Coordinates of C-alpha atoms and ligand atoms in Angstrom, one line a residue:
M1 CA 116.0 112.7 111.3
T2 CA 117.7 115.7 113.3
I3 CA 118.9 114.9 116.5
M4 CA 118.4 117.2 119.4
F5 CA 120.4 118.1 122.8
D6 CA 118.7 118.0 126.4
R7 CA 120.2 118.1 129.7
T8 CA 119.8 115.8 132.4
P9 CA 119.3 117.9 135.5
E10 CA 123.3 116.3 136.8
G11 CA 124.4 118.6 133.3
D12 CA 124.6 115.8 130.9
I13 CA 123.7 115.9 127.5
I14 CA 121.4 113.6 126.3
S15 CA 119.5 113.3 122.8
D16 CA 116.4 112.0 122.1
Q17 CA 116.6 108.8 121.4
H18 CA 117.4 108.9 125.1
L19 CA 114.7 111.2 125.7
I20 CA 112.0 109.0 124.3
A21 CA 113.6 105.8 125.9
R22 CA 113.3 107.7 129.4
V23 CA 109.6 108.7 128.9
L24 CA 108.9 105.1 127.4
S25 CA 110.6 103.8 130.4
E26 CA 109.1 105.8 132.9
A27 CA 105.5 105.1 131.6
L28 CA 106.1 101.7 131.1
S29 CA 105.4 101.3 135.4
Y30 CA 102.5 103.4 135.7
I31 CA 101.2 101.5 132.4
N32 CA 101.7 98.0 134.6
Y33 CA 100.3 99.6 137.5
L34 CA 96.6 101.1 136.0
K35 CA 96.1 97.8 134.5
G36 CA 92.8 96.6 135.3
K37 CA 92.3 99.5 137.5
I38 CA 89.1 102.0 137.2
L39 CA 89.6 105.4 136.8
V40 CA 86.7 107.9 136.9
F41 CA 86.6 111.3 135.2
K42 CA 84.9 113.8 135.9
L43 CA 84.5 116.2 132.9
G44 CA 83.1 119.2 133.4
G45 CA 81.0 121.0 131.4
S46 CA 83.5 124.0 130.2
M47 CA 85.9 120.8 128.7
L48 CA 83.2 119.7 125.8
E49 CA 85.2 122.2 123.7
H50 CA 88.5 120.7 124.4
Q51 CA 87.7 117.0 124.7
Q52 CA 89.2 115.8 121.2
E53 CA 92.8 115.1 123.0
V54 CA 91.2 114.2 126.4
L55 CA 89.2 111.2 124.8
Q56 CA 92.3 110.0 122.8
D57 CA 93.8 109.6 126.0
I58 CA 91.2 108.1 128.0
I59 CA 90.8 105.4 124.6
W60 CA 94.7 104.9 125.2
L61 CA 94.5 104.7 128.3
H62 CA 91.6 101.7 127.9
Q63 CA 93.7 99.3 125.6
L64 CA 96.8 99.7 127.8
G65 CA 94.1 97.7 130.3
A66 CA 92.9 100.5 132.4
L67 CA 89.0 100.7 133.1
P68 CA 88.1 104.0 132.5
V69 CA 84.1 105.7 134.0
L70 CA 83.8 109.0 132.6
V71 CA 81.3 111.3 134.0
H72 CA 80.2 114.9 132.7
G73 CA 78.2 118.0 133.8
G74 CA 76.7 120.3 131.2
G75 CA 75.8 123.4 132.8
P76 CA 77.1 126.1 130.0
Y77 CA 74.5 124.2 127.1
I78 CA 72.3 124.1 129.7
N79 CA 72.2 127.8 130.1
E80 CA 72.4 128.1 126.6
W81 CA 69.6 126.0 125.6
L82 CA 67.2 127.8 128.5
T83 CA 68.4 130.9 127.2
K84 CA 67.3 129.7 123.4
L85 CA 64.0 128.9 124.7
N86 CA 63.1 132.2 127.3
I87 CA 63.0 129.9 129.8
P88 CA 64.1 132.4 133.1
T89 CA 67.1 131.5 135.7
R90 CA 66.5 131.4 139.1
F91 CA 69.2 131.2 141.3
L92 CA 69.0 131.4 145.5
D93 CA 72.8 131.5 147.0
G94 CA 74.4 131.4 143.9
L95 CA 72.4 128.1 143.1
R96 CA 70.7 127.4 140.2
V97 CA 66.3 126.8 141.5
T98 CA 65.9 123.5 138.8
D99 CA 61.7 124.0 138.5
A100 CA 59.5 121.3 136.2
E101 CA 60.5 122.7 132.8
T102 CA 64.0 123.3 133.7
L103 CA 64.5 119.8 134.5
E104 CA 63.0 119.0 131.2
V105 CA 65.8 120.5 129.7
V106 CA 68.3 119.5 131.9
R107 CA 67.0 116.1 131.0
M108 CA 67.2 116.8 127.6
V109 CA 70.6 118.2 127.3
L110 CA 72.3 115.9 129.6
R111 CA 71.3 112.8 127.3
G112 CA 70.5 113.8 124.8
Q113 CA 73.1 116.2 123.6
V114 CA 76.5 116.0 126.1
N115 CA 76.1 112.4 126.6
Q116 CA 75.4 111.1 123.0
R117 CA 77.8 113.6 121.6
L118 CA 80.9 112.0 124.2
V119 CA 79.7 108.5 122.8
L120 CA 79.8 109.1 119.2
M121 CA 83.2 110.5 119.5
L122 CA 84.7 107.9 121.9
S123 CA 82.5 105.4 119.1
Q124 CA 84.3 107.4 115.9
M125 CA 87.8 107.6 117.7
G126 CA 87.4 104.0 117.5
G127 CA 86.5 103.2 121.2
K128 CA 83.7 101.7 122.6
A129 CA 81.2 103.1 124.5
I130 CA 77.9 103.0 125.6
G131 CA 76.0 106.5 127.2
L132 CA 73.7 105.8 129.8
C133 CA 72.5 107.7 133.3
G134 CA 72.2 108.1 136.8
T135 CA 68.6 107.1 136.4
D136 CA 69.2 103.8 134.7
G137 CA 69.0 100.6 136.4
D138 CA 68.1 102.7 139.7
M139 CA 71.9 103.2 139.8
V140 CA 72.2 106.4 141.9
Q141 CA 69.7 107.3 144.1
A142 CA 69.1 110.6 146.0
H143 CA 66.9 112.7 147.8
I144 CA 65.7 116.2 147.5
A145 CA 68.7 119.1 148.2
D146 CA 66.9 121.5 149.8
E147 CA 63.2 122.2 148.6
R148 CA 63.5 125.3 147.9
L149 CA 66.4 124.7 144.8
G150 CA 63.8 122.6 143.6
Y151 CA 64.5 118.8 141.7
V152 CA 68.0 119.1 142.5
G153 CA 69.3 116.1 144.1
E154 CA 71.8 114.9 147.2
V155 CA 73.4 111.1 146.3
E156 CA 72.4 108.8 149.1
S157 CA 73.7 105.8 147.6
V158 CA 75.1 104.6 144.2
D159 CA 74.8 100.8 143.1
P160 CA 77.4 100.0 141.0
A161 CA 76.7 96.6 139.3
S162 CA 75.7 97.7 136.0
I163 CA 78.5 99.9 135.6
Q164 CA 80.9 96.1 136.4
G165 CA 79.4 94.6 134.6
L166 CA 79.3 97.0 131.0
L167 CA 83.4 97.4 132.2
E168 CA 83.7 93.4 132.7
Q169 CA 82.3 93.3 128.7
G170 CA 85.0 95.9 127.4
F171 CA 82.9 99.5 127.6
I172 CA 84.0 102.5 128.8
P173 CA 81.3 103.7 130.5
V174 CA 79.4 107.3 130.0
I175 CA 77.2 108.5 132.4
A176 CA 75.0 111.7 133.2
P177 CA 74.5 112.9 136.0
L178 CA 70.9 112.5 137.0
G179 CA 69.6 110.3 140.1
Q180 CA 66.5 109.0 141.0
G181 CA 64.2 110.1 143.9
P182 CA 62.3 108.8 146.1
D183 CA 58.9 108.7 144.4
G184 CA 60.6 107.5 141.0
T185 CA 61.6 111.6 140.0
C186 CA 64.4 112.8 138.4
L187 CA 66.7 114.7 140.0
N188 CA 69.6 117.2 138.5
I189 CA 72.9 115.9 140.7
N190 CA 76.2 117.5 141.0
A191 CA 77.8 115.6 138.4
D192 CA 81.7 116.6 140.6
L193 CA 79.1 114.7 143.7
V194 CA 78.0 112.0 141.1
A195 CA 81.9 111.1 139.8
A196 CA 83.0 111.3 143.9
H197 CA 80.6 108.8 145.0
L198 CA 80.1 106.6 142.2
A199 CA 84.0 106.3 142.3
G200 CA 83.6 105.2 146.4
A201 CA 80.8 102.7 145.0
L202 CA 83.1 101.3 142.7
N203 CA 86.2 101.5 144.6
A204 CA 87.8 103.3 141.3
E205 CA 92.2 103.3 141.8
K206 CA 91.4 107.4 140.9
L207 CA 89.3 110.2 140.6
I208 CA 90.4 112.7 138.1
F209 CA 88.9 116.2 137.6
L210 CA 89.0 117.4 133.7
S211 CA 88.2 121.6 133.9
N212 CA 89.3 124.6 132.9
V213 CA 91.3 125.5 136.0
I214 CA 95.2 124.4 136.5
G215 CA 95.1 122.4 139.6
I216 CA 94.8 123.5 143.7
C217 CA 96.9 126.7 143.2
R218 CA 99.2 128.7 146.1
A219 CA 97.9 132.7 147.0
D220 CA 100.6 133.7 144.4
G221 CA 98.9 131.9 141.4
T222 CA 101.8 128.6 140.9
R223 CA 100.1 124.8 141.2
I224 CA 100.9 123.2 143.8
S225 CA 101.7 119.8 142.7
E226 CA 100.9 117.1 145.4
L227 CA 99.2 117.5 148.8
S228 CA 97.2 115.8 150.7
D229 CA 93.8 116.0 151.8
A230 CA 94.8 117.5 155.5
E231 CA 97.1 120.1 153.7
A232 CA 94.2 121.0 151.1
R233 CA 91.8 121.3 154.4
R234 CA 94.0 124.1 155.6
L235 CA 94.6 126.1 152.7
I236 CA 90.6 125.8 152.6
D237 CA 90.4 127.0 156.0
E238 CA 93.5 129.6 155.4
G239 CA 91.2 131.3 151.9
V240 CA 94.1 130.2 150.2
I241 CA 91.2 127.9 148.3
S242 CA 88.4 129.9 147.7
G243 CA 85.0 130.4 145.4
G244 CA 84.3 128.1 142.9
M245 CA 87.3 125.4 144.2
I246 CA 85.3 125.3 147.2
P247 CA 83.1 122.4 146.5
K248 CA 85.5 121.3 143.8
V249 CA 87.7 120.4 146.2
S250 CA 85.1 119.3 148.9
A251 CA 84.7 116.5 146.3
C252 CA 88.2 115.4 145.9
L253 CA 88.4 115.1 150.1
D254 CA 85.0 113.5 150.8
A255 CA 86.3 111.1 147.5
L256 CA 89.4 110.6 149.5
A257 CA 87.7 108.2 152.0
A258 CA 87.0 105.6 149.8
V259 CA 89.6 106.4 146.5
P260 CA 93.2 106.5 148.0
R261 CA 94.4 109.0 145.5
V262 CA 92.1 112.2 143.7
H263 CA 93.4 114.5 140.4
I264 CA 93.0 118.2 139.5
V265 CA 94.0 118.9 135.9
D266 CA 93.8 121.3 132.4
G267 CA 91.7 119.4 129.8
R268 CA 92.9 122.3 128.2
E269 CA 96.2 121.5 128.1
P270 CA 98.0 118.8 125.6
H271 CA 97.3 115.2 126.5
V272 CA 96.9 116.3 130.0
L273 CA 95.8 113.3 131.2
L274 CA 98.8 110.5 129.6
R275 CA 101.1 113.2 131.3
E276 CA 99.5 113.2 134.9
L277 CA 99.0 109.8 134.6
C278 CA 101.7 108.2 133.1
T279 CA 105.1 110.3 134.8
D280 CA 106.8 110.7 137.6
Q281 CA 105.6 114.8 138.0
G282 CA 102.7 114.8 136.5
A283 CA 100.6 117.5 135.6
G284 CA 98.2 118.6 137.7
T285 CA 97.5 118.4 141.8
M286 CA 97.0 114.3 143.4
I287 CA 96.1 114.9 146.4
I288 CA 96.9 112.0 148.1
R289 CA 95.2 110.7 151.9
Ligands
LIG301 N1 101.7 109.4 137.8 C1 102.0 108.9 139.0 C2 100.4 109.3 139.5 O1 99.5 109.1 139.1 C3 102.0 110.6 139.4 C4 101.4 111.6 139.3 C5 101.7 112.6 139.8 N2 100.6 114.0 139.8 C6 101.1 115.2 140.6 N3 100.4 116.2 139.9 N4 101.9 115.5 141.1 O2 100.4 108.3 140.3

């Protein structure tokens, strides 16, 4: 084996044997801390192409004693199917209007395609996963957000009992973001918000958003490694956090009421979850209360 040399911050030469020992001992303290802790992961729809390593990391974390719960989106696939099926998409202030026909497609894609595929992949990689949807067992109760947007729900409450039961039985629950409306209708809900509410109801230790952004960035595009909720609010006010990042960061801030730490990581980066959760430095942005 060739020995590569690296330097410590003090300039001392360290061999890769030392490096391995260092990495492992740093990771060990995080692994001990994560044992028995519930971690809610939100996988963005754009993530699904890069999911192999993400799912591998989640399975490892589970094997190490953490309790992962996955919530997924499916936006790009829903758009693809609406186009294939020639169903026109109407937008209102940038938000998709979900009529009855669109809702059928949303349900089919989320449950039948994205959810099943994630469960299958986890199983093939040796994980014990189970797929469910917010409407199963009345888990996610919702109301219509805005009549003009159609079947779009806002989360009212989340009953964590069924998920807790599944975690106790050693499962990795994989959840599609649909909710139960007041009269039993199915509603399409933003997956970031389902993940945030679920993390709160489960008393999760962490909520981790995986998408195709490197984290929260400064005006010059560099990533902010760690910030407080107050600092994140200030960056929104100052316009540094803008566009599509605002709803995501707002969901993070809402979640911080119930979850001590929220992380935003880029799921396209190799083993980003192990690096974020098991090193001091992390690999994304961590928001703390
Ligand atoms: N691994 C530690 C944790 O999960 C620290 C993560 C630091 N991450 C960061 N983006 N600064 O709490």
